[in-house]
């Protein structure tokens, strides 16, 4: 038995010696890849978002460096810019440390160093400060669509804008796609052409599971970032929407064209009892579409997000259950200052839901931020690794306060809803299995009037 044991040890040592003597440390060569693909900069006017810049690939040499150019929002301090990340190949690095470079008055030079420590490429980064536009980008809401994702049947879902370009518009298609249908589509769907069409959807499974069986269709100014912690709890689902874009003007009204067809039957998902956690009840009233506009003065506190302040400076709205089958042009008046906003219901009853703040039906405001687990520093949300439609962040809900008519405007929010009660999972949802049509709102040609 002892001889047998010694024999096994000798064989093991012999094999180990052979393997060691044959191993070439250079066999697994380290990568020489050193090409940057994208750069992300913290938006100086809205720390909850980033600005993306693409890299133009040249030779990466001193004579012909790779180039990245980013246009910052108006009013940005070009001497104090924060680069969130420069996307480089795995195990490659960037020199100097991006956190140490803030001033982009002139072009700044970085080097992407490959894993092998030898190969490197020069990357020149330049930035400029743009000018504020008095009108919204893609404001026609027509014929500018880019692909966001695809359904199981192969059809795609879209958002207003152009691929690779920043857009002020967002929708909730990423979440609605779980139903294998989109709430916001181009009028020529499945082709990416035409104006915006919003259709409220019904889904029994989602309703019985988490109480969100009505997916009210909307499109808005801001960002929609799907976050795993905000998906299943019904009271957190609205935390995914980051309403508002940087803006400094005070328009007197918003003009647009719309058509609206209320759905067949308004339903609302409410808490059940016993084993039935959620149930749908029919509401004996027509559905209503709603458009609302809010102008705010915001002060972000990146270190202590709970100290962030959103002040209402101006607002206006329009709500209606009337069926409108031909294009109708309307002007939505905007009111500035607490007295004018509260008093708007007397002369403008269709705007009553915006004549106040912090009502149950008022817009929900959140500050989304991501805390770096190593440094503990707060910054904009980041995408989950390996995904295009999931984000990592913490949601800080903000209680809106009153501002003065004379306050400067820093942000503009605007939302178009096919079902005004969507915030409480109420509306007329499209459900072919029950021959019920969903409420349908079509919108185009949004113009700010001064």
Short mmCIF file of C-alpha atoms in Angstrom, two decimals:
data_model
loop_
_atom_site.label_atom_id
_atom_site.label_comp_id
_atom_site.label_asym_id
_atom_site.label_seq_id
_atom_site.Cartn_x
_atom_site.Cartn_y
_atom_site.Cartn_z
CA UNK A 1 0.00 0.00 0.00
CA UNK A 2 2.84 2.35 0.90
CA UNK A 3 4.69 1.48 -2.32
CA UNK A 4 1.57 2.26 -4.34
CA UNK A 5 1.22 5.65 -2.66
CA UNK A 6 4.86 6.56 -3.38
CA UNK A 7 4.35 5.50 -6.99
CA UNK A 8 1.43 7.97 -7.41
CA UNK A 9 3.48 10.79 -5.91
CA UNK A 10 6.34 10.13 -8.35
CA UNK A 11 3.93 10.21 -11.33
CA UNK A 12 2.35 13.48 -10.12
CA UNK A 13 5.76 15.17 -9.67
CA UNK A 14 6.90 13.98 -13.09
CA UNK A 15 3.81 15.39 -14.84
CA UNK A 16 4.09 18.66 -12.92
CA UNK A 17 7.75 19.01 -13.91
CA UNK A 18 6.95 18.37 -17.57
CA UNK A 19 4.11 20.91 -17.56
CA UNK A 20 6.27 23.53 -15.85
CA UNK A 21 9.20 23.03 -18.19
CA UNK A 22 6.94 23.30 -21.25
CA UNK A 23 5.02 26.40 -20.09
CA UNK A 24 5.84 29.51 -22.06
CA UNK A 25 4.92 32.66 -20.11
CA UNK A 26 4.51 34.49 -23.41
CA UNK A 27 1.94 31.98 -24.72
CA UNK A 28 -0.96 34.00 -23.33
CA UNK A 29 -0.04 37.34 -24.86
CA UNK A 30 -1.51 40.48 -23.38
CA UNK A 31 -3.83 42.47 -25.62
CA UNK A 32 -2.50 45.32 -27.73
CA UNK A 33 -5.95 46.87 -28.23
CA UNK A 34 -5.96 50.56 -27.30
CA UNK A 35 -8.77 52.23 -29.24
CA UNK A 36 -11.32 54.34 -27.34
CA UNK A 37 -14.90 54.11 -28.64
CA UNK A 38 -16.98 56.58 -26.62
CA UNK A 39 -16.64 59.35 -24.06
CA UNK A 40 -19.24 60.31 -21.43
CA UNK A 41 -19.30 63.72 -19.74
CA UNK A 42 -21.47 64.71 -16.78
CA UNK A 43 -24.07 67.21 -18.02
CA UNK A 44 -23.07 70.49 -16.30
CA UNK A 45 -26.69 71.71 -16.44
CA UNK A 46 -28.25 68.49 -15.17
CA UNK A 47 -26.07 66.19 -13.03
CA UNK A 48 -28.60 63.35 -13.40
CA UNK A 49 -27.54 62.85 -17.02
CA UNK A 50 -24.47 62.44 -19.18
CA UNK A 51 -23.53 63.75 -22.61
CA UNK A 52 -22.18 61.16 -25.00
CA UNK A 53 -19.45 61.84 -27.53
CA UNK A 54 -18.23 59.49 -30.25
CA UNK A 55 -14.59 58.99 -31.15
CA UNK A 56 -13.31 59.53 -34.68
CA UNK A 57 -10.73 56.83 -35.29
CA UNK A 58 -7.58 57.98 -37.06
CA UNK A 59 -4.11 56.47 -36.62
CA UNK A 60 -3.89 57.30 -32.92
CA UNK A 61 -0.42 58.76 -33.44
CA UNK A 62 1.07 62.10 -32.47
CA UNK A 63 0.60 63.30 -36.04
CA UNK A 64 -2.91 61.84 -36.54
CA UNK A 65 -4.54 61.33 -33.13
CA UNK A 66 -8.01 59.91 -32.57
CA UNK A 67 -10.50 62.73 -31.98
CA UNK A 68 -13.51 63.26 -29.69
CA UNK A 69 -15.65 66.40 -29.71
CA UNK A 70 -18.51 67.28 -27.35
CA UNK A 71 -20.89 70.24 -27.34
CA UNK A 72 -21.87 71.29 -23.81
CA UNK A 73 -25.23 72.91 -22.98
CA UNK A 74 -25.42 76.71 -22.94
CA UNK A 75 -24.20 78.25 -19.71
CA UNK A 76 -21.75 75.42 -18.96
CA UNK A 77 -18.41 76.19 -17.33
CA UNK A 78 -15.88 74.80 -19.79
CA UNK A 79 -13.12 75.19 -17.18
CA UNK A 80 -14.80 72.71 -14.81
CA UNK A 81 -15.97 69.69 -16.80
CA UNK A 82 -16.26 66.18 -15.33
CA UNK A 83 -15.57 63.21 -17.59
CA UNK A 84 -17.55 60.25 -16.29
CA UNK A 85 -15.75 57.68 -18.44
CA UNK A 86 -13.82 57.00 -21.61
CA UNK A 87 -14.80 53.58 -22.96
CA UNK A 88 -11.68 51.56 -23.82
CA UNK A 89 -10.93 47.85 -24.39
CA UNK A 90 -10.89 45.52 -21.39
CA UNK A 91 -7.78 45.95 -19.18
CA UNK A 92 -6.65 49.00 -21.14
CA UNK A 93 -6.16 52.26 -19.22
CA UNK A 94 -6.32 56.01 -19.83
CA UNK A 95 -3.57 58.48 -18.98
CA UNK A 96 -3.67 60.96 -17.38
CA UNK A 97 -6.43 60.11 -14.89
CA UNK A 98 -9.68 61.52 -16.31
CA UNK A 99 -10.61 62.87 -12.86
CA UNK A 100 -7.59 65.17 -12.95
CA UNK A 101 -8.52 66.94 -16.19
CA UNK A 102 -11.26 69.58 -15.84
CA UNK A 103 -10.36 72.57 -18.02
CA UNK A 104 -11.28 72.16 -21.70
CA UNK A 105 -10.72 75.74 -22.77
CA UNK A 106 -8.19 74.14 -25.10
CA UNK A 107 -8.03 70.61 -26.51
CA UNK A 108 -6.82 68.08 -23.93
CA UNK A 109 -4.70 65.07 -24.84
CA UNK A 110 -5.14 61.58 -23.38
CA UNK A 111 -3.40 58.31 -24.12
CA UNK A 112 -5.12 54.93 -24.16
CA UNK A 113 -2.58 52.33 -23.02
CA UNK A 114 -3.20 48.70 -23.99
CA UNK A 115 -3.07 45.78 -21.57
CA UNK A 116 0.44 44.94 -22.78
CA UNK A 117 1.67 48.28 -21.45
CA UNK A 118 3.43 49.04 -24.72
CA UNK A 119 0.81 49.87 -27.32
CA UNK A 120 -0.84 53.24 -26.87
CA UNK A 121 -2.97 55.62 -28.90
CA UNK A 122 -3.31 59.38 -28.61
CA UNK A 123 -6.83 60.73 -28.09
CA UNK A 124 -7.48 64.48 -28.38
CA UNK A 125 -10.68 65.68 -26.67
CA UNK A 126 -12.19 69.07 -27.47
CA UNK A 127 -15.33 70.72 -26.10
CA UNK A 128 -17.40 73.79 -26.85
CA UNK A 129 -20.38 75.50 -25.24
CA UNK A 130 -23.50 75.67 -27.41
CA UNK A 131 -26.25 78.24 -27.51
CA UNK A 132 -29.72 77.81 -26.08
CA UNK A 133 -32.39 77.02 -28.65
CA UNK A 134 -35.73 78.75 -28.28
CA UNK A 135 -37.49 75.76 -29.87
CA UNK A 136 -37.29 72.08 -28.99
CA UNK A 137 -35.21 69.68 -31.06
CA UNK A 138 -37.33 67.27 -33.14
CA UNK A 139 -40.37 69.37 -32.20
CA UNK A 140 -42.35 68.27 -35.27
CA UNK A 141 -42.51 64.80 -33.63
CA UNK A 142 -42.52 63.48 -37.19
CA UNK A 143 -40.20 61.28 -39.28
CA UNK A 144 -37.22 61.33 -36.91
CA UNK A 145 -37.17 57.95 -35.19
CA UNK A 146 -34.36 55.67 -34.03
CA UNK A 147 -34.46 52.06 -32.90
CA UNK A 148 -34.41 51.38 -29.16
CA UNK A 149 -35.05 47.61 -29.14
CA UNK A 150 -37.03 44.78 -30.68
CA UNK A 151 -40.03 42.64 -29.73
CA UNK A 152 -40.08 38.86 -29.75
CA UNK A 153 -41.83 38.95 -33.13
CA UNK A 154 -38.96 40.91 -34.67
CA UNK A 155 -40.74 44.26 -34.90
CA UNK A 156 -38.77 47.17 -33.50
CA UNK A 157 -39.74 49.91 -31.06
CA UNK A 158 -38.50 53.45 -31.34
CA UNK A 159 -37.99 56.87 -29.82
CA UNK A 160 -38.05 60.33 -31.38
CA UNK A 161 -34.58 61.40 -32.51
CA UNK A 162 -31.59 60.08 -34.43
CA UNK A 163 -29.29 57.18 -33.60
CA UNK A 164 -26.17 58.32 -31.76
CA UNK A 165 -27.49 61.87 -31.30
CA UNK A 166 -28.86 63.41 -28.08
CA UNK A 167 -32.63 63.82 -28.00
CA UNK A 168 -34.76 65.70 -25.45
CA UNK A 169 -37.63 63.20 -25.87
CA UNK A 170 -38.28 59.94 -24.02
CA UNK A 171 -41.02 57.33 -23.75
CA UNK A 172 -41.74 54.18 -21.75
CA UNK A 173 -41.46 51.65 -24.57
CA UNK A 174 -38.63 49.79 -22.83
CA UNK A 175 -41.05 48.70 -20.09
CA UNK A 176 -44.09 48.32 -22.35
CA UNK A 177 -42.03 46.02 -24.56
CA UNK A 178 -42.41 43.36 -21.88
CA UNK A 179 -45.98 43.17 -23.16
CA UNK A 180 -44.49 42.67 -26.64
CA UNK A 181 -46.18 45.89 -27.69
CA UNK A 182 -45.20 49.55 -27.64
CA UNK A 183 -47.26 52.44 -26.30
CA UNK A 184 -45.47 55.07 -28.42
CA UNK A 185 -45.08 54.32 -32.13
CA UNK A 186 -44.71 56.19 -35.43
CA UNK A 187 -47.94 56.46 -37.41
CA UNK A 188 -46.43 54.24 -40.15
CA UNK A 189 -45.45 51.53 -37.64
CA UNK A 190 -43.73 49.07 -37.95
CA UNK A 191 -41.81 51.42 -40.26
CA UNK A 192 -39.99 54.33 -38.52
CA UNK A 193 -41.90 57.11 -40.28
CA UNK A 194 -44.74 59.45 -39.45
CA UNK A 195 -45.93 61.36 -36.39
CA UNK A 196 -46.26 60.24 -32.75
CA UNK A 197 -49.12 57.86 -31.91
CA UNK A 198 -49.75 57.04 -28.23
CA UNK A 199 -52.02 54.10 -27.34
CA UNK A 200 -52.85 52.99 -23.79
CA UNK A 201 -52.47 49.21 -23.34
CA UNK A 202 -54.11 46.62 -21.09
CA UNK A 203 -52.34 43.54 -19.73
CA UNK A 204 -54.06 41.22 -17.29
CA UNK A 205 -50.90 39.39 -16.23
CA UNK A 206 -49.10 42.60 -15.27
CA UNK A 207 -52.23 43.76 -13.47
CA UNK A 208 -52.71 40.65 -11.35
CA UNK A 209 -48.98 40.40 -10.59
CA UNK A 210 -47.98 43.96 -9.67
CA UNK A 211 -51.16 46.01 -10.17
CA UNK A 212 -49.96 47.78 -13.31
CA UNK A 213 -52.38 46.32 -15.83
CA UNK A 214 -52.92 49.69 -17.51
CA UNK A 215 -49.89 51.00 -19.38
CA UNK A 216 -50.81 54.61 -20.12
CA UNK A 217 -49.05 55.86 -23.23
CA UNK A 218 -46.89 58.97 -23.01
CA UNK A 219 -43.97 60.85 -24.47
CA UNK A 220 -42.10 63.49 -22.47
CA UNK A 221 -39.06 65.73 -22.19
CA UNK A 222 -36.36 64.03 -20.13
CA UNK A 223 -35.02 60.50 -19.73
CA UNK A 224 -36.60 57.15 -18.98
CA UNK A 225 -34.15 54.82 -17.26
CA UNK A 226 -35.43 51.35 -16.43
CA UNK A 227 -34.09 50.26 -13.05
CA UNK A 228 -34.61 46.77 -11.60
CA UNK A 229 -35.53 48.07 -8.13
CA UNK A 230 -38.19 50.34 -9.66
CA UNK A 231 -39.89 47.71 -11.78
CA UNK A 232 -41.94 45.37 -9.62
CA UNK A 233 -43.05 47.60 -6.70
CA UNK A 234 -45.96 49.53 -8.18
CA UNK A 235 -45.35 52.60 -6.05
CA UNK A 236 -41.79 52.87 -7.41
CA UNK A 237 -42.42 52.43 -11.12
CA UNK A 238 -42.74 56.18 -11.74
CA UNK A 239 -39.22 56.64 -10.34
CA UNK A 240 -37.88 55.50 -13.72
CA UNK A 241 -38.89 58.78 -15.38
CA UNK A 242 -36.50 61.71 -14.98
CA UNK A 243 -38.68 64.62 -16.12
CA UNK A 244 -37.23 67.82 -17.58
CA UNK A 245 -34.42 69.22 -19.75
CA UNK A 246 -32.17 72.28 -19.31
CA UNK A 247 -33.97 75.39 -20.62
CA UNK A 248 -33.81 79.12 -19.82
CA UNK A 249 -36.66 80.89 -21.63
CA UNK A 250 -40.20 81.80 -20.57
CA UNK A 251 -42.58 81.12 -23.48
CA UNK A 252 -46.12 82.46 -23.19
CA UNK A 253 -47.76 79.34 -24.65
CA UNK A 254 -47.25 76.00 -26.38
CA UNK A 255 -48.90 75.36 -29.75
CA UNK A 256 -49.43 71.87 -31.18
CA UNK A 257 -51.71 69.73 -33.31
CA UNK A 258 -53.46 66.66 -31.97
CA UNK A 259 -56.13 64.02 -32.56
CA UNK A 260 -57.72 61.98 -29.79
CA UNK A 261 -60.00 58.97 -29.56
CA UNK A 262 -60.96 57.85 -26.02
CA UNK A 263 -60.86 54.09 -25.52
CA UNK A 264 -63.78 51.71 -25.08
CA UNK A 265 -63.79 51.21 -21.31
CA UNK A 266 -61.94 52.94 -18.48
CA UNK A 267 -60.59 50.50 -15.90
CA UNK A 268 -58.46 50.93 -12.81
CA UNK A 269 -56.26 48.42 -11.03
CA UNK A 270 -56.77 48.55 -7.26
CA UNK A 271 -55.74 46.43 -4.30
CA UNK A 272 -57.75 43.24 -3.88
CA UNK A 273 -58.25 41.05 -0.83
CA UNK A 274 -57.14 37.60 0.25
CA UNK A 275 -55.29 35.70 -2.45
CA UNK A 276 -56.30 38.32 -5.03
CA UNK A 277 -53.69 41.00 -4.51
CA UNK A 278 -54.82 43.25 -7.38
CA UNK A 279 -58.05 43.51 -9.29
CA UNK A 280 -59.47 45.57 -12.13
CA UNK A 281 -62.64 47.60 -11.70
CA UNK A 282 -64.59 49.35 -14.43
CA UNK A 283 -65.03 53.12 -14.13
CA UNK A 284 -68.14 54.70 -15.60
CA UNK A 285 -66.48 57.71 -17.21
CA UNK A 286 -64.74 58.51 -20.51
CA UNK A 287 -60.98 58.50 -20.67
CA UNK A 288 -59.13 61.81 -21.02
CA UNK A 289 -55.92 62.87 -22.70
CA UNK A 290 -53.64 65.32 -20.95
CA UNK A 291 -50.77 67.62 -21.87
CA UNK A 292 -48.84 69.45 -19.20
CA UNK A 293 -45.92 71.87 -19.19
CA UNK A 294 -43.85 72.92 -16.16
CA UNK A 295 -40.98 75.43 -15.96
CA UNK A 296 -38.78 75.23 -12.87
CA UNK A 297 -35.75 76.68 -11.20
CA UNK A 298 -33.68 73.74 -9.98
CA UNK A 299 -30.74 73.65 -7.59
CA UNK A 300 -29.08 70.24 -7.46
CA UNK A 301 -27.11 69.09 -4.43
CA UNK A 302 -24.87 66.29 -5.70
CA UNK A 303 -23.31 65.65 -2.28
CA UNK A 304 -26.65 65.54 -0.40
CA UNK A 305 -29.34 64.78 -3.02
CA UNK A 306 -32.12 65.16 -0.44
CA UNK A 307 -31.29 68.89 -0.30
CA UNK A 308 -32.02 69.32 -4.01
CA UNK A 309 -34.65 72.01 -4.69
CA UNK A 310 -37.17 72.20 -7.56
CA UNK A 311 -39.15 75.48 -7.57
CA UNK A 312 -42.23 75.93 -9.76
CA UNK A 313 -41.87 79.11 -11.81
CA UNK A 314 -44.48 78.55 -14.51
CA UNK A 315 -46.89 75.93 -15.83
CA UNK A 316 -49.91 75.20 -17.95
CA UNK A 317 -51.95 72.23 -19.09
CA UNK A 318 -54.77 70.84 -21.15
CA UNK A 319 -57.07 67.93 -20.36
CA UNK A 320 -59.98 66.72 -22.50
CA UNK A 321 -62.14 63.66 -23.11
CA UNK A 322 -63.52 64.99 -26.41
CA UNK A 323 -63.06 62.79 -29.46
CA UNK A 324 -61.11 64.72 -32.10
CA UNK A 325 -60.84 62.85 -35.40
CA UNK A 326 -59.29 65.60 -37.55
CA UNK A 327 -56.11 67.48 -36.73
CA UNK A 328 -56.84 70.30 -34.30
CA UNK A 329 -54.43 73.10 -33.41
CA UNK A 330 -54.46 74.39 -29.82
CA UNK A 331 -52.48 76.92 -27.80
CA UNK A 332 -51.79 75.94 -24.19
CA UNK A 333 -51.26 79.11 -22.14
CA UNK A 334 -48.46 79.23 -19.58
CA UNK A 335 -48.82 81.05 -16.26
CA UNK A 336 -45.96 82.39 -14.14
CA UNK A 337 -45.86 82.87 -10.38
CA UNK A 338 -47.96 81.23 -7.66
CA UNK A 339 -50.88 83.67 -7.86
CA UNK A 340 -51.29 83.38 -11.63
CA UNK A 341 -50.91 79.59 -11.60
CA UNK A 342 -53.47 79.10 -8.81
CA UNK A 343 -55.85 81.56 -10.46
CA UNK A 344 -55.63 79.97 -13.91
CA UNK A 345 -58.56 77.63 -13.22
CA UNK A 346 -60.99 80.56 -13.36
CA UNK A 347 -60.21 81.43 -16.97
CA UNK A 348 -58.58 78.22 -18.19
CA UNK A 349 -60.42 75.24 -16.64
CA UNK A 350 -58.69 72.73 -18.95
CA UNK A 351 -55.44 73.44 -17.10
CA UNK A 352 -56.82 72.78 -13.61
CA UNK A 353 -54.54 69.82 -12.85
CA UNK A 354 -51.46 72.07 -13.13
CA UNK A 355 -52.99 74.86 -11.02
CA UNK A 356 -51.10 73.81 -7.92
CA UNK A 357 -48.20 71.74 -6.70
CA UNK A 358 -47.87 68.45 -4.81
CA UNK A 359 -51.40 67.28 -5.58
CA UNK A 360 -52.04 63.53 -5.95
CA UNK A 361 -52.16 63.97 -9.73
CA UNK A 362 -49.22 66.40 -9.91
CA UNK A 363 -46.05 65.35 -11.76
CA UNK A 364 -43.70 63.16 -9.76
CA UNK A 365 -40.18 64.58 -9.54
CA UNK A 366 -37.10 62.45 -8.93
CA UNK A 367 -33.37 63.06 -8.81
CA UNK A 368 -31.54 59.98 -10.11
CA UNK A 369 -27.91 59.53 -9.07
CA UNK A 370 -25.33 56.76 -8.90
CA UNK A 371 -22.91 56.44 -5.99
CA UNK A 372 -19.50 55.07 -6.91
CA UNK A 373 -18.96 52.10 -4.55
CA UNK A 374 -15.22 52.79 -4.32
CA UNK A 375 -15.04 56.58 -3.96
CA UNK A 376 -18.51 57.18 -2.52
CA UNK A 377 -18.91 60.09 -4.94
CA UNK A 378 -22.35 60.72 -6.47
CA UNK A 379 -22.72 61.10 -10.23
CA UNK A 380 -25.15 60.44 -13.08
CA UNK A 381 -26.82 57.03 -13.49
CA UNK A 382 -24.80 54.38 -15.35
CA UNK A 383 -25.93 51.52 -17.54
CA UNK A 384 -25.87 48.02 -16.13
CA UNK A 385 -22.96 46.04 -17.53
CA UNK A 386 -23.87 44.24 -20.75
CA UNK A 387 -27.24 45.95 -21.23
CA UNK A 388 -28.58 48.83 -23.28
CA UNK A 389 -31.84 49.37 -21.42
CA UNK A 390 -31.12 48.85 -17.70
CA UNK A 391 -29.63 51.47 -15.39
CA UNK A 392 -28.03 51.64 -11.96
CA UNK A 393 -28.99 54.56 -9.73
CA UNK A 394 -30.74 55.68 -6.56
CA UNK A 395 -33.99 57.67 -6.80
CA UNK A 396 -34.46 60.69 -4.56
CA UNK A 397 -38.01 61.99 -4.77
CA UNK A 398 -38.20 65.78 -4.71
CA UNK A 399 -41.04 67.76 -3.14
CA UNK A 400 -41.71 70.73 -5.41
CA UNK A 401 -41.90 74.20 -3.86
CA UNK A 402 -43.16 77.55 -5.11
CA UNK A 403 -40.83 79.89 -6.90
CA UNK A 404 -41.39 83.52 -7.88
CA UNK A 405 -42.46 84.82 -11.26
CA UNK A 406 -39.13 86.64 -11.46
CA UNK A 407 -37.03 83.51 -10.82
CA UNK A 408 -34.80 82.34 -13.62
CA UNK A 409 -35.95 79.22 -15.44
CA UNK A 410 -33.43 76.37 -15.56
CA UNK A 411 -35.57 73.43 -16.72
CA UNK A 412 -38.59 72.69 -18.91
CA UNK A 413 -40.80 69.61 -18.54
CA UNK A 414 -43.54 68.60 -20.97
CA UNK A 415 -45.62 65.42 -21.16
CA UNK A 416 -48.29 64.08 -23.53
CA UNK A 417 -50.55 61.40 -22.00
CA UNK A 418 -53.16 59.27 -23.78
CA UNK A 419 -54.77 58.52 -20.39
CA UNK A 420 -54.70 61.26 -17.77
CA UNK A 421 -55.27 58.74 -14.96
CA UNK A 422 -52.26 56.65 -15.89
CA UNK A 423 -50.45 57.76 -12.74
CA UNK A 424 -52.95 55.63 -10.77
CA UNK A 425 -53.06 52.81 -13.37
CA UNK A 426 -56.36 54.01 -14.67
CA UNK A 427 -57.38 54.34 -18.30
CA UNK A 428 -58.95 52.66 -21.29
CA UNK A 429 -56.46 50.01 -22.35
CA UNK A 430 -56.22 48.31 -25.72
CA UNK A 431 -57.16 44.62 -25.38
CA UNK A 432 -58.01 42.79 -28.64
CA UNK A 433 -58.98 39.63 -26.72
CA UNK A 434 -61.95 41.54 -25.25
CA UNK A 435 -62.60 43.70 -28.32
CA UNK A 436 -61.66 46.82 -26.38
CA UNK A 437 -59.85 49.72 -28.00
CA UNK A 438 -57.26 51.70 -26.08
CA UNK A 439 -57.27 55.48 -25.86
CA UNK A 440 -55.27 56.91 -28.77
CA UNK A 441 -53.55 60.31 -28.84
CA UNK A 442 -51.72 61.57 -31.93
CA UNK A 443 -49.44 64.61 -31.73
CA UNK A 444 -47.29 66.67 -34.08
CA UNK A 445 -45.77 70.13 -34.64
CA UNK A 446 -45.00 71.35 -31.12
CA UNK A 447 -44.05 75.04 -31.07
CA UNK A 448 -43.09 77.35 -28.21
CA UNK A 449 -44.74 80.78 -28.54
CA UNK A 450 -43.11 83.95 -27.18
#
